[in-house]
JSON list of C-alpha atoms in Angstrom, two decimals:
[
{"chain": "A", "resi": 1, "resn": "UNK", "atom": "CA", "xyz": [104.47, -129.40, -106.11]},
{"chain": "A", "resi": 2, "resn": "UNK", "atom": "CA", "xyz": [103.77, -126.23, -108.06]},
{"chain": "A", "resi": 3, "resn": "UNK", "atom": "CA", "xyz": [100.99, -124.48, -106.16]},
{"chain": "A", "resi": 4, "resn": "UNK", "atom": "CA", "xyz": [99.36, -121.13, -106.06]},
{"chain": "A", "resi": 5, "resn": "UNK", "atom": "CA", "xyz": [97.10, -119.72, -103.36]},
{"chain": "A", "resi": 6, "resn": "UNK", "atom": "CA", "xyz": [93.68, -119.28, -104.83]},
{"chain": "A", "resi": 7, "resn": "UNK", "atom": "CA", "xyz": [91.57, -118.87, -101.71]},
{"chain": "A", "resi": 8, "resn": "UNK", "atom": "CA", "xyz": [92.56, -116.28, -99.17]},
{"chain": "A", "resi": 9, "resn": "UNK", "atom": "CA", "xyz": [89.81, -116.06, -96.58]},
{"chain": "A", "resi": 10, "resn": "UNK", "atom": "CA", "xyz": [87.70, -113.80, -98.78]},
{"chain": "A", "resi": 11, "resn": "UNK", "atom": "CA", "xyz": [83.96, -114.26, -98.99]},
{"chain": "A", "resi": 12, "resn": "UNK", "atom": "CA", "xyz": [82.23, -114.37, -102.33]},
{"chain": "A", "resi": 13, "resn": "UNK", "atom": "CA", "xyz": [78.63, -114.57, -103.48]},
{"chain": "A", "resi": 14, "resn": "UNK", "atom": "CA", "xyz": [77.61, -117.16, -106.04]},
{"chain": "A", "resi": 15, "resn": "UNK", "atom": "CA", "xyz": [80.22, -119.28, -107.76]},
{"chain": "A", "resi": 16, "resn": "UNK", "atom": "CA", "xyz": [83.83, -119.20, -106.62]},
{"chain": "A", "resi": 17, "resn": "UNK", "atom": "CA", "xyz": [85.78, -116.71, -108.74]},
{"chain": "A", "resi": 18, "resn": "UNK", "atom": "CA", "xyz": [88.22, -119.41, -109.93]},
{"chain": "A", "resi": 19, "resn": "UNK", "atom": "CA", "xyz": [85.59, -121.77, -111.34]},
{"chain": "A", "resi": 20, "resn": "UNK", "atom": "CA", "xyz": [85.97, -120.47, -114.91]},
{"chain": "A", "resi": 21, "resn": "UNK", "atom": "CA", "xyz": [89.54, -121.82, -114.66]},
{"chain": "A", "resi": 22, "resn": "UNK", "atom": "CA", "xyz": [88.64, -125.14, -113.01]},
{"chain": "A", "resi": 23, "resn": "UNK", "atom": "CA", "xyz": [90.11, -127.23, -115.83]},
{"chain": "A", "resi": 24, "resn": "UNK", "atom": "CA", "xyz": [93.56, -125.82, -114.94]},
{"chain": "A", "resi": 25, "resn": "UNK", "atom": "CA", "xyz": [93.43, -126.32, -111.15]},
{"chain": "A", "resi": 26, "resn": "UNK", "atom": "CA", "xyz": [95.55, -129.30, -110.05]},
{"chain": "A", "resi": 27, "resn": "UNK", "atom": "CA", "xyz": [96.80, -128.26, -106.59]},
{"chain": "A", "resi": 28, "resn": "UNK", "atom": "CA", "xyz": [95.16, -126.13, -103.92]},
{"chain": "A", "resi": 29, "resn": "UNK", "atom": "CA", "xyz": [96.97, -124.64, -100.94]},
{"chain": "A", "resi": 30, "resn": "UNK", "atom": "CA", "xyz": [94.63, -122.95, -98.48]},
{"chain": "A", "resi": 31, "resn": "UNK", "atom": "CA", "xyz": [96.34, -120.18, -96.51]},
{"chain": "A", "resi": 32, "resn": "UNK", "atom": "CA", "xyz": [96.50, -119.78, -92.72]},
{"chain": "A", "resi": 33, "resn": "UNK", "atom": "CA", "xyz": [93.77, -117.14, -92.42]},
{"chain": "A", "resi": 34, "resn": "UNK", "atom": "CA", "xyz": [91.16, -119.38, -94.06]},
{"chain": "A", "resi": 35, "resn": "UNK", "atom": "CA", "xyz": [89.31, -121.68, -91.67]},
{"chain": "A", "resi": 36, "resn": "UNK", "atom": "CA", "xyz": [86.52, -123.03, -93.88]},
{"chain": "A", "resi": 37, "resn": "UNK", "atom": "CA", "xyz": [85.63, -123.87, -97.47]},
{"chain": "A", "resi": 38, "resn": "UNK", "atom": "CA", "xyz": [82.22, -122.71, -98.72]},
{"chain": "A", "resi": 39, "resn": "UNK", "atom": "CA", "xyz": [79.67, -125.08, -100.30]},
{"chain": "A", "resi": 40, "resn": "UNK", "atom": "CA", "xyz": [80.61, -126.27, -103.80]},
{"chain": "A", "resi": 41, "resn": "UNK", "atom": "CA", "xyz": [83.75, -124.10, -103.83]},
{"chain": "A", "resi": 42, "resn": "UNK", "atom": "CA", "xyz": [85.69, -126.64, -105.88]},
{"chain": "A", "resi": 43, "resn": "UNK", "atom": "CA", "xyz": [82.80, -128.67, -107.31]},
{"chain": "A", "resi": 44, "resn": "UNK", "atom": "CA", "xyz": [83.64, -130.29, -110.64]},
{"chain": "A", "resi": 45, "resn": "UNK", "atom": "CA", "xyz": [87.30, -129.24, -110.58]},
{"chain": "A", "resi": 46, "resn": "UNK", "atom": "CA", "xyz": [87.97, -132.59, -112.19]},
{"chain": "A", "resi": 47, "resn": "UNK", "atom": "CA", "xyz": [91.71, -132.01, -112.64]},
{"chain": "A", "resi": 48, "resn": "UNK", "atom": "CA", "xyz": [92.25, -131.21, -108.93]},
{"chain": "A", "resi": 49, "resn": "UNK", "atom": "CA", "xyz": [94.68, -133.79, -107.50]},
{"chain": "A", "resi": 50, "resn": "UNK", "atom": "CA", "xyz": [95.57, -132.59, -104.00]},
{"chain": "A", "resi": 51, "resn": "UNK", "atom": "CA", "xyz": [94.55, -130.10, -101.35]},
{"chain": "A", "resi": 52, "resn": "UNK", "atom": "CA", "xyz": [96.63, -128.75, -98.48]},
{"chain": "A", "resi": 53, "resn": "UNK", "atom": "CA", "xyz": [94.71, -127.29, -95.56]},
{"chain": "A", "resi": 54, "resn": "UNK", "atom": "CA", "xyz": [96.28, -125.12, -92.84]},
{"chain": "A", "resi": 55, "resn": "UNK", "atom": "CA", "xyz": [96.80, -126.38, -89.30]},
{"chain": "A", "resi": 56, "resn": "UNK", "atom": "CA", "xyz": [93.99, -124.15, -87.94]},
{"chain": "A", "resi": 57, "resn": "UNK", "atom": "CA", "xyz": [91.34, -125.22, -90.46]},
{"chain": "A", "resi": 58, "resn": "UNK", "atom": "CA", "xyz": [87.79, -125.91, -89.11]},
{"chain": "A", "resi": 59, "resn": "UNK", "atom": "CA", "xyz": [85.12, -126.74, -91.71]},
{"chain": "A", "resi": 60, "resn": "UNK", "atom": "CA", "xyz": [84.59, -128.32, -95.14]},
{"chain": "A", "resi": 61, "resn": "UNK", "atom": "CA", "xyz": [81.10, -127.34, -96.23]},
{"chain": "A", "resi": 62, "resn": "UNK", "atom": "CA", "xyz": [78.55, -129.20, -98.34]},
{"chain": "A", "resi": 63, "resn": "UNK", "atom": "CA", "xyz": [79.72, -130.57, -101.67]},
{"chain": "A", "resi": 64, "resn": "UNK", "atom": "CA", "xyz": [82.94, -128.54, -101.44]},
{"chain": "A", "resi": 65, "resn": "UNK", "atom": "CA", "xyz": [84.82, -131.08, -103.59]},
{"chain": "A", "resi": 66, "resn": "UNK", "atom": "CA", "xyz": [81.81, -132.65, -105.33]},
{"chain": "A", "resi": 67, "resn": "UNK", "atom": "CA", "xyz": [82.83, -134.41, -108.54]},
{"chain": "A", "resi": 68, "resn": "UNK", "atom": "CA", "xyz": [86.57, -133.78, -108.14]},
{"chain": "A", "resi": 69, "resn": "UNK", "atom": "CA", "xyz": [87.27, -137.06, -109.86]},
{"chain": "A", "resi": 70, "resn": "UNK", "atom": "CA", "xyz": [91.09, -136.66, -109.85]},
{"chain": "A", "resi": 71, "resn": "UNK", "atom": "CA", "xyz": [91.43, -135.79, -106.15]},
{"chain": "A", "resi": 72, "resn": "UNK", "atom": "CA", "xyz": [93.99, -138.20, -104.67]},
{"chain": "A", "resi": 73, "resn": "UNK", "atom": "CA", "xyz": [94.90, -136.60, -101.37]},
{"chain": "A", "resi": 74, "resn": "UNK", "atom": "CA", "xyz": [93.79, -134.06, -98.81]},
{"chain": "A", "resi": 75, "resn": "UNK", "atom": "CA", "xyz": [95.25, -133.52, -95.37]},
{"chain": "A", "resi": 76, "resn": "UNK", "atom": "CA", "xyz": [92.64, -133.17, -92.65]},
{"chain": "A", "resi": 77, "resn": "UNK", "atom": "CA", "xyz": [94.16, -131.22, -89.74]},
{"chain": "A", "resi": 78, "resn": "UNK", "atom": "CA", "xyz": [93.36, -132.05, -86.10]},
{"chain": "A", "resi": 79, "resn": "UNK", "atom": "CA", "xyz": [91.53, -128.71, -85.75]},
{"chain": "A", "resi": 80, "resn": "UNK", "atom": "CA", "xyz": [88.85, -129.79, -88.27]},
{"chain": "A", "resi": 81, "resn": "UNK", "atom": "CA", "xyz": [85.40, -129.99, -86.64]},
{"chain": "A", "resi": 82, "resn": "UNK", "atom": "CA", "xyz": [82.88, -130.44, -89.49]},
{"chain": "A", "resi": 83, "resn": "UNK", "atom": "CA", "xyz": [82.67, -132.18, -92.86]},
{"chain": "A", "resi": 84, "resn": "UNK", "atom": "CA", "xyz": [79.23, -131.46, -94.28]},
{"chain": "A", "resi": 85, "resn": "UNK", "atom": "CA", "xyz": [76.92, -133.29, -96.67]},
{"chain": "A", "resi": 86, "resn": "UNK", "atom": "CA", "xyz": [78.55, -134.76, -99.78]},
{"chain": "A", "resi": 87, "resn": "UNK", "atom": "CA", "xyz": [81.85, -132.90, -99.29]},
{"chain": "A", "resi": 88, "resn": "UNK", "atom": "CA", "xyz": [83.82, -135.54, -101.24]},
{"chain": "A", "resi": 89, "resn": "UNK", "atom": "CA", "xyz": [80.93, -136.97, -103.27]},
{"chain": "A", "resi": 90, "resn": "UNK", "atom": "CA", "xyz": [82.31, -138.61, -106.43]},
{"chain": "A", "resi": 91, "resn": "UNK", "atom": "CA", "xyz": [86.01, -138.14, -105.63]},
{"chain": "A", "resi": 92, "resn": "UNK", "atom": "CA", "xyz": [86.81, -141.40, -107.38]},
{"chain": "A", "resi": 93, "resn": "UNK", "atom": "CA", "xyz": [90.62, -141.20, -107.12]},
{"chain": "A", "resi": 94, "resn": "UNK", "atom": "CA", "xyz": [90.66, -140.77, -103.34]},
{"chain": "A", "resi": 95, "resn": "UNK", "atom": "CA", "xyz": [92.11, -144.01, -101.91]},
{"chain": "A", "resi": 96, "resn": "UNK", "atom": "CA", "xyz": [92.82, -143.28, -98.23]},
{"chain": "A", "resi": 97, "resn": "UNK", "atom": "CA", "xyz": [91.33, -140.91, -95.68]},
{"chain": "A", "resi": 98, "resn": "UNK", "atom": "CA", "xyz": [92.15, -140.32, -92.03]},
{"chain": "A", "resi": 99, "resn": "UNK", "atom": "CA", "xyz": [89.58, -138.21, -90.20]},
{"chain": "A", "resi": 100, "resn": "UNK", "atom": "CA", "xyz": [90.82, -136.74, -86.90]},
{"chain": "A", "resi": 101, "resn": "UNK", "atom": "CA", "xyz": [88.93, -136.97, -83.62]},
{"chain": "A", "resi": 102, "resn": "UNK", "atom": "CA", "xyz": [86.33, -134.29, -83.01]},
{"chain": "A", "resi": 103, "resn": "UNK", "atom": "CA", "xyz": [84.96, -134.20, -86.57]},
{"chain": "A", "resi": 104, "resn": "UNK", "atom": "CA", "xyz": [81.19, -134.36, -87.13]},
{"chain": "A", "resi": 105, "resn": "UNK", "atom": "CA", "xyz": [79.90, -135.70, -90.45]},
{"chain": "A", "resi": 106, "resn": "UNK", "atom": "CA", "xyz": [76.97, -134.93, -92.66]},
{"chain": "A", "resi": 107, "resn": "UNK", "atom": "CA", "xyz": [75.53, -137.73, -94.77]},
{"chain": "A", "resi": 108, "resn": "UNK", "atom": "CA", "xyz": [77.04, -138.91, -98.06]},
{"chain": "A", "resi": 109, "resn": "UNK", "atom": "CA", "xyz": [80.46, -137.37, -97.30]},
{"chain": "A", "resi": 110, "resn": "UNK", "atom": "CA", "xyz": [82.39, -140.06, -99.23]},
{"chain": "A", "resi": 111, "resn": "UNK", "atom": "CA", "xyz": [79.50, -141.15, -101.47]},
{"chain": "A", "resi": 112, "resn": "UNK", "atom": "CA", "xyz": [80.74, -142.80, -104.68]},
{"chain": "A", "resi": 113, "resn": "UNK", "atom": "CA", "xyz": [84.43, -142.51, -103.81]},
{"chain": "A", "resi": 114, "resn": "UNK", "atom": "CA", "xyz": [84.75, -145.70, -105.79]},
{"chain": "A", "resi": 115, "resn": "UNK", "atom": "CA", "xyz": [88.50, -146.24, -105.20]},
{"chain": "A", "resi": 116, "resn": "UNK", "atom": "CA", "xyz": [88.50, -145.49, -101.48]},
{"chain": "A", "resi": 117, "resn": "UNK", "atom": "CA", "xyz": [90.29, -148.44, -99.88]},
{"chain": "A", "resi": 118, "resn": "UNK", "atom": "CA", "xyz": [91.08, -147.29, -96.32]},
{"chain": "A", "resi": 119, "resn": "UNK", "atom": "CA", "xyz": [89.15, -145.02, -93.96]},
{"chain": "A", "resi": 120, "resn": "UNK", "atom": "CA", "xyz": [90.00, -144.14, -90.37]},
{"chain": "A", "resi": 121, "resn": "UNK", "atom": "CA", "xyz": [87.10, -142.46, -88.59]},
{"chain": "A", "resi": 122, "resn": "UNK", "atom": "CA", "xyz": [87.20, -140.29, -85.46]},
{"chain": "A", "resi": 123, "resn": "UNK", "atom": "CA", "xyz": [87.42, -142.51, -82.42]},
{"chain": "A", "resi": 124, "resn": "UNK", "atom": "CA", "xyz": [85.40, -140.11, -80.26]},
{"chain": "A", "resi": 125, "resn": "UNK", "atom": "CA", "xyz": [82.09, -140.47, -82.16]},
{"chain": "A", "resi": 126, "resn": "UNK", "atom": "CA", "xyz": [79.42, -143.10, -81.52]},
{"chain": "A", "resi": 127, "resn": "UNK", "atom": "CA", "xyz": [77.29, -142.52, -84.63]},
{"chain": "A", "resi": 128, "resn": "UNK", "atom": "CA", "xyz": [78.09, -143.01, -88.30]},
{"chain": "A", "resi": 129, "resn": "UNK", "atom": "CA", "xyz": [76.17, -140.75, -90.72]},
{"chain": "A", "resi": 130, "resn": "UNK", "atom": "CA", "xyz": [73.86, -142.17, -93.38]},
{"chain": "A", "resi": 131, "resn": "UNK", "atom": "CA", "xyz": [75.36, -143.24, -96.68]},
{"chain": "A", "resi": 132, "resn": "UNK", "atom": "CA", "xyz": [78.81, -142.16, -95.50]},
{"chain": "A", "resi": 133, "resn": "UNK", "atom": "CA", "xyz": [80.52, -144.76, -97.71]},
{"chain": "A", "resi": 134, "resn": "UNK", "atom": "CA", "xyz": [77.79, -145.61, -100.21]},
{"chain": "A", "resi": 135, "resn": "UNK", "atom": "CA", "xyz": [79.28, -146.65, -103.56]},
{"chain": "A", "resi": 136, "resn": "UNK", "atom": "CA", "xyz": [82.76, -147.11, -102.10]},
{"chain": "A", "resi": 137, "resn": "UNK", "atom": "CA", "xyz": [83.12, -150.51, -103.74]},
{"chain": "A", "resi": 138, "resn": "UNK", "atom": "CA", "xyz": [86.87, -150.86, -103.04]},
{"chain": "A", "resi": 139, "resn": "UNK", "atom": "CA", "xyz": [86.64, -150.08, -99.31]},
{"chain": "A", "resi": 140, "resn": "UNK", "atom": "CA", "xyz": [88.37, -152.98, -97.55]},
{"chain": "A", "resi": 141, "resn": "UNK", "atom": "CA", "xyz": [89.82, -151.39, -94.42]},
{"chain": "A", "resi": 142, "resn": "UNK", "atom": "CA", "xyz": [87.75, -149.19, -92.13]},
{"chain": "A", "resi": 143, "resn": "UNK", "atom": "CA", "xyz": [88.40, -148.21, -88.55]},
{"chain": "A", "resi": 144, "resn": "UNK", "atom": "CA", "xyz": [85.14, -147.59, -86.69]},
{"chain": "A", "resi": 145, "resn": "UNK", "atom": "CA", "xyz": [85.08, -146.11, -83.21]},
{"chain": "A", "resi": 146, "resn": "UNK", "atom": "CA", "xyz": [84.99, -148.77, -80.50]},
{"chain": "A", "resi": 147, "resn": "UNK", "atom": "CA", "xyz": [81.85, -147.21, -79.00]},
{"chain": "A", "resi": 148, "resn": "UNK", "atom": "CA", "xyz": [79.80, -147.08, -82.24]},
{"chain": "A", "resi": 149, "resn": "UNK", "atom": "CA", "xyz": [76.14, -147.34, -81.27]},
{"chain": "A", "resi": 150, "resn": "UNK", "atom": "CA", "xyz": [74.42, -146.34, -84.51]},
{"chain": "A", "resi": 151, "resn": "UNK", "atom": "CA", "xyz": [75.23, -146.66, -88.20]},
{"chain": "A", "resi": 152, "resn": "UNK", "atom": "CA", "xyz": [72.94, -144.68, -90.50]},
{"chain": "A", "resi": 153, "resn": "UNK", "atom": "CA", "xyz": [71.32, -146.05, -93.63]},
{"chain": "A", "resi": 154, "resn": "UNK", "atom": "CA", "xyz": [73.67, -147.47, -96.19]}
]
């Protein structure tokens, strides 16, 4: 995989500085000093195919990968604690996702991931966020926590 670091723990105001080049971004490798991705950081990077997160990563913020219609894979490390609203909204090439224990979800995280076939959710949660898998028409294999007591609107 030919990759280049494009996010190095630096804060920015407004749009991410790489968004003018979004049509060229296919692979993202997030370095070890970065522990979160800001809201909409990679929104509409529709050529983005895969994302590699470091082993100490903590948070994927709202709509971080919104509309990344070519995203096929992202590793979610065991240190991840939060995936906020609509983080993967419209990632129509995503087919499998394994979410580690300890992760809290916002609503619509996988909304319209139309080719998502398999999802493994954290086994330590008892609530499933609203519209988590809305529009995931190919979803045939999902692992819910054994102690699920509430599933939000769908």
